Coordinates of C-alpha atoms and ligand atoms in Angstrom, one line a residue:
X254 CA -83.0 28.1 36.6
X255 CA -84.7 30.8 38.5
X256 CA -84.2 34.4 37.9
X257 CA -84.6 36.1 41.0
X258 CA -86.6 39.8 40.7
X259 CA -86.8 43.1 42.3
X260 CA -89.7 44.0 44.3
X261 CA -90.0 47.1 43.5
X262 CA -93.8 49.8 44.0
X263 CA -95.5 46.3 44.6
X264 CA -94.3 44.5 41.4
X265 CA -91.9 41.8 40.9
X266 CA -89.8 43.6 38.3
X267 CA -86.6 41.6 36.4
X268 CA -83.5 43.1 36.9
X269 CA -81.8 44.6 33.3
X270 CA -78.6 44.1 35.3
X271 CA -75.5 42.3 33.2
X272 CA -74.1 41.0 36.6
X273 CA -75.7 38.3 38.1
X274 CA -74.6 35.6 41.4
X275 CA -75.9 32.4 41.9
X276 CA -77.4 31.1 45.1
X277 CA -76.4 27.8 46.3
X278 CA -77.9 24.7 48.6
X279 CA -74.8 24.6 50.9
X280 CA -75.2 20.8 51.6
X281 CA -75.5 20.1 47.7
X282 CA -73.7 23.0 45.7
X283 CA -76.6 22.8 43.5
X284 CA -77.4 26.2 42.2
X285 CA -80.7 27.2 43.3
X286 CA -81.3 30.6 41.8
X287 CA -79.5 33.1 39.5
X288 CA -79.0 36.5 41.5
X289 CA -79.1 39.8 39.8
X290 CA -76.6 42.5 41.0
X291 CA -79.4 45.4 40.3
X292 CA -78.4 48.5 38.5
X293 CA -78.4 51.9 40.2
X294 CA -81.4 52.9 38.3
X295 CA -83.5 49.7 39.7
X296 CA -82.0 50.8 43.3
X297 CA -83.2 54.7 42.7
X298 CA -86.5 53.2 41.3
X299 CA -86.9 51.1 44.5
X300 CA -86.3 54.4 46.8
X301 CA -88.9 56.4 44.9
X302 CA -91.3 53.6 45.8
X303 CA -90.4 54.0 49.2
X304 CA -90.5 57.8 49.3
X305 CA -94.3 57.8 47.3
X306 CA -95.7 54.8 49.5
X307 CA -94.3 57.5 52.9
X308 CA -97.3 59.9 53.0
X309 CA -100.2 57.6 53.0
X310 CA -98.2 55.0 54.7
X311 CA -97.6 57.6 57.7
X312 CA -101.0 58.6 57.4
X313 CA -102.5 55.7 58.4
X314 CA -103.8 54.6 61.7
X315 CA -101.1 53.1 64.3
X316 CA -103.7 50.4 65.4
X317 CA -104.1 49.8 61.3
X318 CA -100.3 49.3 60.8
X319 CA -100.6 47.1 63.9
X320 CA -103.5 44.9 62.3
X321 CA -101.2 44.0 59.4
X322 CA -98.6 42.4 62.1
X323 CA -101.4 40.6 63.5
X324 CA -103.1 39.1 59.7
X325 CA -98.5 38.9 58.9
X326 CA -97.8 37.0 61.7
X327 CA -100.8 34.5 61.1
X328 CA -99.1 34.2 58.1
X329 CA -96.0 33.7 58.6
X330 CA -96.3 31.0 61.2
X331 CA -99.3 29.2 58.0
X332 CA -96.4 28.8 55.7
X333 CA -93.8 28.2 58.8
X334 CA -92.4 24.8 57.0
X335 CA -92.2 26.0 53.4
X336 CA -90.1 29.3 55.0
X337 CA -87.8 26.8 57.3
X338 CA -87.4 24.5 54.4
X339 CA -86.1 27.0 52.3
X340 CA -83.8 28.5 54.9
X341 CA -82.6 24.8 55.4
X342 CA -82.3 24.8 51.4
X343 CA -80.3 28.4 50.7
X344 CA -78.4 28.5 54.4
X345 CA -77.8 25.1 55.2
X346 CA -79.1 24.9 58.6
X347 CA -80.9 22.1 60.4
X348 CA -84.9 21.8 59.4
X349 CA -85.1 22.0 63.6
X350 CA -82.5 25.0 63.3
X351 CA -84.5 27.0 60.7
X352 CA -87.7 26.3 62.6
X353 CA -85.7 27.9 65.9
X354 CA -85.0 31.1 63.7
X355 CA -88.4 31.0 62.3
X356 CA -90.0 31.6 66.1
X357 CA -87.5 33.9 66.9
X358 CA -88.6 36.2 63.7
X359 CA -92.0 35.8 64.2
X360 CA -91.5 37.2 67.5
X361 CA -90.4 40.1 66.1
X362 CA -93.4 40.9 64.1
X363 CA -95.4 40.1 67.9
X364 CA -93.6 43.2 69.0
X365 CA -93.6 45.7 65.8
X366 CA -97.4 44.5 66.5
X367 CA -97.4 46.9 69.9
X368 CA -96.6 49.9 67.9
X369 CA -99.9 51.4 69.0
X370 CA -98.5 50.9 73.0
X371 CA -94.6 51.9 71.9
X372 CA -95.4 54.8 69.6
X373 CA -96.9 57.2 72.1
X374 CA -95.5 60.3 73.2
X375 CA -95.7 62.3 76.3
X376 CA -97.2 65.2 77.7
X377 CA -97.1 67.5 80.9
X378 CA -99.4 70.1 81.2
X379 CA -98.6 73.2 82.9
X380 CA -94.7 73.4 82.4
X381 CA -95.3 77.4 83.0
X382 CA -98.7 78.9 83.6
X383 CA -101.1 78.1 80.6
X384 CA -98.5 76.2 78.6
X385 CA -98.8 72.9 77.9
X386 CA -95.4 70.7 76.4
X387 CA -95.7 66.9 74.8
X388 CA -93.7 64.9 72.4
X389 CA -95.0 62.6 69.9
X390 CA -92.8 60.6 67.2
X391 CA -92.8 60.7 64.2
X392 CA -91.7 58.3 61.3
X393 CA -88.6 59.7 59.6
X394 CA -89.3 58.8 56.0
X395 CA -87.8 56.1 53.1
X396 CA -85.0 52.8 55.9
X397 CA -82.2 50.7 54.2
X398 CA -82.3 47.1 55.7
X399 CA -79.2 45.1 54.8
X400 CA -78.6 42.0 56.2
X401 CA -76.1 38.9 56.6
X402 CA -76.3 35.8 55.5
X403 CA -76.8 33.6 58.8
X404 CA -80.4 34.6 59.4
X405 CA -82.2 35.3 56.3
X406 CA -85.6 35.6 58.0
X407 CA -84.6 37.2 61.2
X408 CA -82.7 40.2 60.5
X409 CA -84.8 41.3 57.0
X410 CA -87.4 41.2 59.5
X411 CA -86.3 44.1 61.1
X412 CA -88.7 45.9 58.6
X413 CA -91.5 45.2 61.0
X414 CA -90.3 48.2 63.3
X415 CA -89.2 50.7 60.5
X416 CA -93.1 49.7 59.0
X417 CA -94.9 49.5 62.1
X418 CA -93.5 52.8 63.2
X419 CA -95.2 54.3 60.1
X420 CA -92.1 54.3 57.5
X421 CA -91.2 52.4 54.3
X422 CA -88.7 50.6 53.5
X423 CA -86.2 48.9 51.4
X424 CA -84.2 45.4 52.4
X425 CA -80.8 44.1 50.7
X426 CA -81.0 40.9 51.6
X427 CA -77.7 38.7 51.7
X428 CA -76.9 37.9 48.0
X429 CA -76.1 34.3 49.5
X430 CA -79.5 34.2 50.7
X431 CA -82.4 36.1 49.7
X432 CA -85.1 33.4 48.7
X433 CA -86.5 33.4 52.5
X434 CA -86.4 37.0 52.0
X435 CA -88.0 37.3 48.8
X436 CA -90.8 34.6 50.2
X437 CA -91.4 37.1 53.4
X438 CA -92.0 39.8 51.2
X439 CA -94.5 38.2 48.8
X440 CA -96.3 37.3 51.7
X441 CA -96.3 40.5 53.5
X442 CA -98.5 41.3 50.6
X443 CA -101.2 39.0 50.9
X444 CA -101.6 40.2 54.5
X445 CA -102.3 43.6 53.1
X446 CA -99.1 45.6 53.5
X447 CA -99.6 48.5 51.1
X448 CA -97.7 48.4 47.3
X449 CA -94.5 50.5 47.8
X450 CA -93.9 50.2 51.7
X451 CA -91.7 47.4 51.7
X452 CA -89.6 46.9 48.4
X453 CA -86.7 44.3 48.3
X454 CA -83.5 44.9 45.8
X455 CA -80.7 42.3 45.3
X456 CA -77.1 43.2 44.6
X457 CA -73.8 43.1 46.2
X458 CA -72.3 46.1 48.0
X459 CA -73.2 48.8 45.3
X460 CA -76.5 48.6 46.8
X461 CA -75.5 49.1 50.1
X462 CA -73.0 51.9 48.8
X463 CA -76.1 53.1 47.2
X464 CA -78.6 53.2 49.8
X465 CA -76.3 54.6 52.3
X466 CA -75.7 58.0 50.6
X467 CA -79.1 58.6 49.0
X468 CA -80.7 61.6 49.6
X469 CA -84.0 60.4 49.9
X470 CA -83.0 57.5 52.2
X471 CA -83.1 58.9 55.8
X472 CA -81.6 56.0 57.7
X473 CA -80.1 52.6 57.6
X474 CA -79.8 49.3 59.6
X475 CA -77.1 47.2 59.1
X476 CA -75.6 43.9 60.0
X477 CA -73.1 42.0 58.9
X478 CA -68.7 41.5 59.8
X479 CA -66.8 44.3 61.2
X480 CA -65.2 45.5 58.6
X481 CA -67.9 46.1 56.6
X482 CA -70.4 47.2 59.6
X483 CA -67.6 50.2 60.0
X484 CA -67.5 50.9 56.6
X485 CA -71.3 51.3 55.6
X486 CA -71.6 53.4 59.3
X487 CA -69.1 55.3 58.3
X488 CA -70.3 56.1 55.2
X489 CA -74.3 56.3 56.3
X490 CA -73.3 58.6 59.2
X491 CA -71.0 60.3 57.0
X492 CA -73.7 61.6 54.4
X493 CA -76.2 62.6 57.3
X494 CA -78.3 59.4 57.7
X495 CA -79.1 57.4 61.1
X496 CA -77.2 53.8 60.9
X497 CA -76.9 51.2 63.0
X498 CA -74.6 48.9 62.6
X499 CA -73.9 45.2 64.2
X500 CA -71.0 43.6 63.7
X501 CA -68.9 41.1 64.1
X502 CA -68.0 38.3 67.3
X503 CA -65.8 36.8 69.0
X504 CA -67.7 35.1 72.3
X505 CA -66.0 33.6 75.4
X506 CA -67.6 31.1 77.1
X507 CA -65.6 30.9 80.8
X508 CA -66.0 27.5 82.4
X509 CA -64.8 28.3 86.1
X510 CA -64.5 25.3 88.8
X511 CA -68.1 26.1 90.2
X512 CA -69.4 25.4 87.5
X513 CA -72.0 22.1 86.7
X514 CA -70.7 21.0 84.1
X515 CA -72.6 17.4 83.5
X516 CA -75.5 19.9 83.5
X517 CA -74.1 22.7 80.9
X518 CA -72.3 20.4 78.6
X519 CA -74.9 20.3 75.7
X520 CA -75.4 23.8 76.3
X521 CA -72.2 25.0 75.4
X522 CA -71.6 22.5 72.4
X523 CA -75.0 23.5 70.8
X524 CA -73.6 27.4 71.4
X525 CA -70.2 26.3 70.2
X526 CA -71.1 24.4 67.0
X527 CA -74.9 24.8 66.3
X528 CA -76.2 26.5 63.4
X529 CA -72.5 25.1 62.0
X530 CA -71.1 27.9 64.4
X531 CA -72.7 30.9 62.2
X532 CA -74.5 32.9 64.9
X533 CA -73.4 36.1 65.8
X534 CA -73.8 34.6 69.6
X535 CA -71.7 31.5 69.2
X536 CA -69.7 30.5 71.4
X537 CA -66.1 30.8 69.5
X538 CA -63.2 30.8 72.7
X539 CA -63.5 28.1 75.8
X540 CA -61.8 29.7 78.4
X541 CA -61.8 26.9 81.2
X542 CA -60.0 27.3 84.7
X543 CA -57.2 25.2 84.9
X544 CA -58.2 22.8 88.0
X545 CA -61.0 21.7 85.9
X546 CA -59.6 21.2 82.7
X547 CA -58.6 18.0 82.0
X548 CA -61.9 17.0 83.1
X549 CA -63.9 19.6 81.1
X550 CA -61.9 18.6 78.1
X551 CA -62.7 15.0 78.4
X552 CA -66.8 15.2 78.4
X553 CA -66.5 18.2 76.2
X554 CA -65.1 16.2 73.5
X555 CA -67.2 13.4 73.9
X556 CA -70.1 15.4 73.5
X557 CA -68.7 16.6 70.5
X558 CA -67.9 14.0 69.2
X559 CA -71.7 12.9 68.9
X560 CA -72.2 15.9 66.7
X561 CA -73.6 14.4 63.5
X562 CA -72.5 16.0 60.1
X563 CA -74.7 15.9 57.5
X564 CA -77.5 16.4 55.3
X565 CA -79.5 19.5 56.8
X566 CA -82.9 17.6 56.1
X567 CA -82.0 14.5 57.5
X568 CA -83.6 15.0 61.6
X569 CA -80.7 12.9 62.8
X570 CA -78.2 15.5 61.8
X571 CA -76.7 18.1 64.0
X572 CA -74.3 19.7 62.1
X573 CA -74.8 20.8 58.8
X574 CA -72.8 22.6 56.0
X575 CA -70.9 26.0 56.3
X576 CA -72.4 28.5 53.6
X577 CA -70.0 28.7 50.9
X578 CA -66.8 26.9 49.5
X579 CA -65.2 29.9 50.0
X580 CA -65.8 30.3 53.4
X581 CA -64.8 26.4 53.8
X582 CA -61.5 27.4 52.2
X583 CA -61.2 30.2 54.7
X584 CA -61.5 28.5 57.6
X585 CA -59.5 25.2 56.5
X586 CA -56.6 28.1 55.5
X587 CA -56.6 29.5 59.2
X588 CA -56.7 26.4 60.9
X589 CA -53.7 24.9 58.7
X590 CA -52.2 28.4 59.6
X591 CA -52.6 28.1 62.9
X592 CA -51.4 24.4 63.4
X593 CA -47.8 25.5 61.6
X594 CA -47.6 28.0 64.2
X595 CA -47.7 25.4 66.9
X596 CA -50.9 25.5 67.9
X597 CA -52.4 22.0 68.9
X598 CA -55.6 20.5 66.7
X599 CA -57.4 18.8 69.1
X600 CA -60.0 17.9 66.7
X601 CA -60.2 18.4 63.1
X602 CA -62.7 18.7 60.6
X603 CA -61.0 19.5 58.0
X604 CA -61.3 16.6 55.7
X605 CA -64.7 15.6 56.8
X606 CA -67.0 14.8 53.8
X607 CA -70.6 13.4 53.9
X608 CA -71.6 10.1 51.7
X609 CA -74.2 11.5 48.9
X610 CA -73.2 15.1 49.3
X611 CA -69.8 15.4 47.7
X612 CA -70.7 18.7 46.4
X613 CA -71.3 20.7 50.0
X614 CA -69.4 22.6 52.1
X615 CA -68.2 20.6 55.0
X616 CA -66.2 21.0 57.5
X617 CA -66.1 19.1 60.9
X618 CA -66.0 20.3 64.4
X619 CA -62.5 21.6 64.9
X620 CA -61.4 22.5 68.3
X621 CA -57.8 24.6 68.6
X622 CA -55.7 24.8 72.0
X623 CA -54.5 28.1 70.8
X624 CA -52.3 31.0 72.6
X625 CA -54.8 33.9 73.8
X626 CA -52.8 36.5 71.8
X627 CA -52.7 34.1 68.5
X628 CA -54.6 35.0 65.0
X629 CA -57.0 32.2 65.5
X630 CA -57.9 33.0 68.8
X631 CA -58.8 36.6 68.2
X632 CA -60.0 36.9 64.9
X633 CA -63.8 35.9 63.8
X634 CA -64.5 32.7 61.9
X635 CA -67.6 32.4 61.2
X636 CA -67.5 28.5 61.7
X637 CA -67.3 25.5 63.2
X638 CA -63.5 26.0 64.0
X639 CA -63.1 26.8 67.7
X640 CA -60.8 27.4 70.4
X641 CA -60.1 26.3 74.0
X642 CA -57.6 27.7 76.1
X643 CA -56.5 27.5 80.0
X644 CA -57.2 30.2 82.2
X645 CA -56.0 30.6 86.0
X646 CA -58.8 32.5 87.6
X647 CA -61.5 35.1 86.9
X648 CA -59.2 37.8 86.5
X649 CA -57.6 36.3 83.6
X650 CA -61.0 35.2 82.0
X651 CA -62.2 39.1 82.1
X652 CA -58.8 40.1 80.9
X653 CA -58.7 38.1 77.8
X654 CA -62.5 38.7 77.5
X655 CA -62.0 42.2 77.5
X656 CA -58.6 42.6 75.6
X657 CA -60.7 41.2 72.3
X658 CA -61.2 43.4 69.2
X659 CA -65.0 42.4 69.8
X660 CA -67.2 43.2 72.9
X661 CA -70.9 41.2 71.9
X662 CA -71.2 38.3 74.6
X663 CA -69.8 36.8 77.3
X664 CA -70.8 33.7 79.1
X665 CA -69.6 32.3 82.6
X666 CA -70.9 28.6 83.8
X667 CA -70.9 28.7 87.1
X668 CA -73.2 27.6 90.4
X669 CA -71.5 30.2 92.5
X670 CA -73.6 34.0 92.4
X671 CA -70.8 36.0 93.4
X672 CA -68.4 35.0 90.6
X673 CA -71.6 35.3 88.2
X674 CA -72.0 38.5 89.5
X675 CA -68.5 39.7 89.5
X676 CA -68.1 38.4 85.5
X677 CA -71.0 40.3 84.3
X678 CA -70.0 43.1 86.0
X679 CA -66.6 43.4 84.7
X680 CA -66.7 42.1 81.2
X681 CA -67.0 44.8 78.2
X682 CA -69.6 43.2 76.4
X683 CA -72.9 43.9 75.4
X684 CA -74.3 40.7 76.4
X685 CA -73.6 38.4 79.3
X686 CA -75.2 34.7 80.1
X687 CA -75.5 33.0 82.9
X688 CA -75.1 29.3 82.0
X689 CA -76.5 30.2 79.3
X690 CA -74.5 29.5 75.8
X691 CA -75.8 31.9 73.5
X692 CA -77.6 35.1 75.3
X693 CA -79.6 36.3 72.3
X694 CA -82.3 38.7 74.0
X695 CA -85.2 37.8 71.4
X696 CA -87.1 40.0 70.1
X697 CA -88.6 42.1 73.3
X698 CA -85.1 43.1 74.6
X699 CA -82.8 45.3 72.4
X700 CA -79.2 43.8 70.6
X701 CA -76.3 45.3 70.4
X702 CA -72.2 44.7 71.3
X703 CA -69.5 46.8 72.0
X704 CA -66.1 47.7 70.0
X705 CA -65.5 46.2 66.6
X706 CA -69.5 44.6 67.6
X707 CA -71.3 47.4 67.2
X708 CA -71.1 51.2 65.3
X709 CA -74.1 53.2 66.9
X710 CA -76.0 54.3 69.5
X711 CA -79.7 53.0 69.3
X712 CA -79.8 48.8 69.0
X713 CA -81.6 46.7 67.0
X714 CA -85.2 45.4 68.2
X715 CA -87.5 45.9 70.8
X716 CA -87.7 49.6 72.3
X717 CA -84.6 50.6 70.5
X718 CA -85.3 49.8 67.5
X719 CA -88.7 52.2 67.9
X720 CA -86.6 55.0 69.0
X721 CA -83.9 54.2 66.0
X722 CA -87.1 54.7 63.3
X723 CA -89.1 57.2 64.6
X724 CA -87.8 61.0 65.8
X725 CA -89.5 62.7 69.2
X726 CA -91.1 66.1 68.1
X727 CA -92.1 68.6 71.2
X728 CA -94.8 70.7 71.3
X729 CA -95.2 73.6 73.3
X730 CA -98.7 75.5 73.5
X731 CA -100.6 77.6 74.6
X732 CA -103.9 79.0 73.9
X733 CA -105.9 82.2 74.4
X734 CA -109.7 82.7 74.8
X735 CA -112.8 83.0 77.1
X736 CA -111.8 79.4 78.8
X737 CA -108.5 80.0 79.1
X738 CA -107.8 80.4 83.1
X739 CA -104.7 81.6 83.5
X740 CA -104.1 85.1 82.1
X741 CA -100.9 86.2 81.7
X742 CA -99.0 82.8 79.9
X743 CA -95.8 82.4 81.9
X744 CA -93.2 85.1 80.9
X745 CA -90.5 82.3 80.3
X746 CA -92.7 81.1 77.5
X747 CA -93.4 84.5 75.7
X748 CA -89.2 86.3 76.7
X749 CA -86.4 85.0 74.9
X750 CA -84.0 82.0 76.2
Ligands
NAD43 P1 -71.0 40.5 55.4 O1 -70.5 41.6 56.1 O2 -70.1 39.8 54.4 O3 -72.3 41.0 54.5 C1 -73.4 41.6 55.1 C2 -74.1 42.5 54.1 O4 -73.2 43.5 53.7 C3 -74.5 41.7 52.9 O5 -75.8 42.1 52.5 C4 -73.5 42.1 51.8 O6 -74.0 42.1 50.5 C5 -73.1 43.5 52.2 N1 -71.7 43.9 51.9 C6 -70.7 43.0 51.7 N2 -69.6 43.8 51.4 C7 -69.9 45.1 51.5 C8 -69.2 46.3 51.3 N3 -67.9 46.3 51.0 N4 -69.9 47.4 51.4 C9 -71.2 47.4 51.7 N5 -71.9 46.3 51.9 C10 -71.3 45.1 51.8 O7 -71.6 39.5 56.5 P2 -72.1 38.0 56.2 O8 -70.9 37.1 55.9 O9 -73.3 38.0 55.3 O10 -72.7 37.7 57.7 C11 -71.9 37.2 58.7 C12 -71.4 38.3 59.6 O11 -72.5 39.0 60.2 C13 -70.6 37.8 60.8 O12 -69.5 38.6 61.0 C14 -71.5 37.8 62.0 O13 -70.9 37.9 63.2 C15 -72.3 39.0 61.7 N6 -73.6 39.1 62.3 C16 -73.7 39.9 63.4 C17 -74.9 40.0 64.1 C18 -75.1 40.9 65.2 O14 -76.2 41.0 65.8 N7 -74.1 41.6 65.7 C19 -76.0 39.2 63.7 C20 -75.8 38.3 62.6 C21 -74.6 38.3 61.9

């Protein structure tokens, strides 16, 4: 089997680590790689890299850094199949579902590719007689990357804006999935990105532990659950470093009596249960006004029930496999939890299986008519197990919406613009759609949530994430001399403030 490597200064280095995971096709079980949990010297080794790639790496021309987005995004979107095939292969997801992600990534690199456009600064001349003030940013140094498991080319390519801003970098990739990683990074280096500005190192959370309290590491970029997003802020911010860090969801998806719901109805499913329900922007509670119910219900489940289960490469399937047995068990353990507390299973995947593939991790749509205030209903599970409960009005909706732990999305369907309007303007959330399922702003419109979503300030992507890498300096000036017009320099710029 495959021994996965460090990429460490430009080489492909094997880890001396004792500890090692194995990553696993989801729809098979199979064991696809053997992944070292890297030692803290291979972790300092991959910082060093970082920190000696920084000065020439900084040095270099914006449009320059830019032209490597341009000759990476080419390609990326060259090798498109073999990258969605082996998302499909360590993630699970639909070939049509890894190709989704794939576009959405690549969109990423588009923008990191207008760092010449976002980088620049400001100036105002004459802010006092003879003195002239500007800002320009600067890169900061050596970013930490570490990312989930649900988009294993999306989120590792948040490197783009730490690089194209001029910094360097080092990615943790998801330990359950860094082959798509590992690929991007190989091929980052056939379009020219320097030896040492991008180093990849693969562990478990020592890394992360690591990374987020080294001294030469000047910032970090998380995502991942809650817990963990609060932890690794905590501890980033804690030892002086910049962090962002998205977490967890738990989205409500309001289906009021204006809404069209013929029209919606594969909408929400595919934000319900596609990508087997693993999107930070899945929809996870139906909250559906209770004159429409019994109708909602009826179409919903018949639309659901046309999900197919099955082998990820197979084009005819629609759901595929959840990413690890122990998630499975997870999810099987709250749903039998919930259902001895009296909660109603109004479908149940629990025991599906799928001919051929008796060693993956399946599990079935499950819906749950669950009380608002119960465990299932407010606690994240990452998977296909869903709830639906009956709501009066819009003031209830925005109640529950806002009473959750987690504040990412909101959706309302709806035909009626003052309700729209009203919803977005009174849910807590950091993202709201419009009969739209699963508002992820793509790459040209920052990401965040609120609460238990999100620990930081600057969000991930677009503008934000330019701002999160890079640090405004101001310059003030002045200068003396035959040309120089104006003779005194303003006293406010020569006295004390
Ligand atoms: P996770 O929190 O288990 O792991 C994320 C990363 O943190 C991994 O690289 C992992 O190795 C590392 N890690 C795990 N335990 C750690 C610890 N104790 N200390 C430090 N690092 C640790 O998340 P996951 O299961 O890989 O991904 C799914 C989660 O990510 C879901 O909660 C989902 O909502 C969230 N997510 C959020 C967004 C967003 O934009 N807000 C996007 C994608 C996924």
């Amino acid at each position: 089997m495959r021994t996965l490597q460090n990429l460490i200064g430009g080489h492909w280095t094997t880890s001396t680590a004792g500890e090692s995971s194995a990553v696993r096709n989801p729809a098979t079980g199979e064991a696809l790689a053997d992944h070292p949990w890297s030692t803290a010297d291979e972790i300092d080794a991959a910082v060093a890299a970082a920190v000696a790639a920084f000065p020439a790496w900084r040095r270099t021309p914006v449009p320059t850094r830019a032209a490597f987005m341009f000759r990476y995004r080419h390609v990326l979107t060259a090798h498109a199949d073999e990258l969605a095939a082996l998302i499909t292969a360590e993630n699970g997801k639909t070939t049509e579902e890894a190709k989704g992600e794939l576009l959405r990534a690549i969109q990423y690199v588009e923008h990191a590719a207008a760092a010449p456009e976002t980088m620049k600064g400001s100036v105002t001349e004459n802010i006092g007689t003879g003195v002239d003030i500007e800002y320009i940013r600067e890169p900061l140094g050596v970013f930490a990357i570490v990312a989930p498991f649900n988009f294993p080319a999306m989120i590792p390519l948040y490197f783009t804006w730490a690089v194209a801003t001029g910094n360097t970098v080092v990615i943790k990739p998801s330990e359950l999935c860094p082959l798509t990683t590992i690929r991007m990074a190989e091929l980052a280096a056939e379009a020219g990105l320097p030896a040492g500005v991008l180093n990849v190192v693969l562990g478990d959370k020592r890394v992360v532990e690591r990374l987020a309290t080294h001294p030469d590491v000047a910032g970090l970029s998380f995502v991942g659950s809650s817990h963990i997003a609060e932890l690794v802020y905590r501890m980033a911010t804690g030892a002086g470093k910049r962090c962002q860090a998205q977490g967890g969801a738990k989205n409500h998806l309001l289906v009021t009596d204006s809404a069209s719901i013929d029209a919606c109805l594969a909408n929400i499913v595919s934000s319900m249960y596609g990508n087997a329900s693993q999107r930070c922007f899945a929809g996870s509670n139906l909250l559906v006004y209770d004159s429409v119910y019994d109708r909602f219900v009826d179409a919903f489940l018949a639309a659901v029930d046309e999900l197919r289960l099955g082998d990820p490469l197979d084009p005819a399937t629609t759901l595929g496999p959840v990413i690890s047995a122990a998630a499975r068990d997870r999810f099987v353990a709250a749903v039998d939890a919930a259902e001895s507390g009296g909660a109603t299973l109004i479908r149940d995947g629990r025991r599906a299986t799928v001919d051929g593939f008796e060693g993956g991790f399946w599990l079935g749509p499950t819906l749950v008519e669950a009380p608002t205030d119960s465990a299932i209903f407010r606690d994240e599970l990452f998977g296909p197990v869903r709830c639906i409960a009956r709501v009066a009005g819009l003031d209830e909706a925005v109640e529950i919406v806002n009473a959750s732990d987690f504040g990412h999305s909101a959706v309302v369907y709806t035909e009626s613009g003052g309700v729209a309007r009203e919803f977005r303007q009174r849910c807590d959330v950091g993202q709201i759609g419009v009969n739209v399922g699963t508002p992820a702003p793509i790459a040209f419109y920052a990401v965040g949530g609120r609460r238990a979503s999100f620990y930081g300030d600057l969000r991930g992507r677009a503008n934000d994430a330019v701002d999160f890498y890079t640090d405004k300096k101001v310059i003030v000036s002045t200068w003396h001399g035959d040309l120089v017009q104006h003779k005194p320099i303003d006293p406010a710029f020569t006295g004390t403030i």
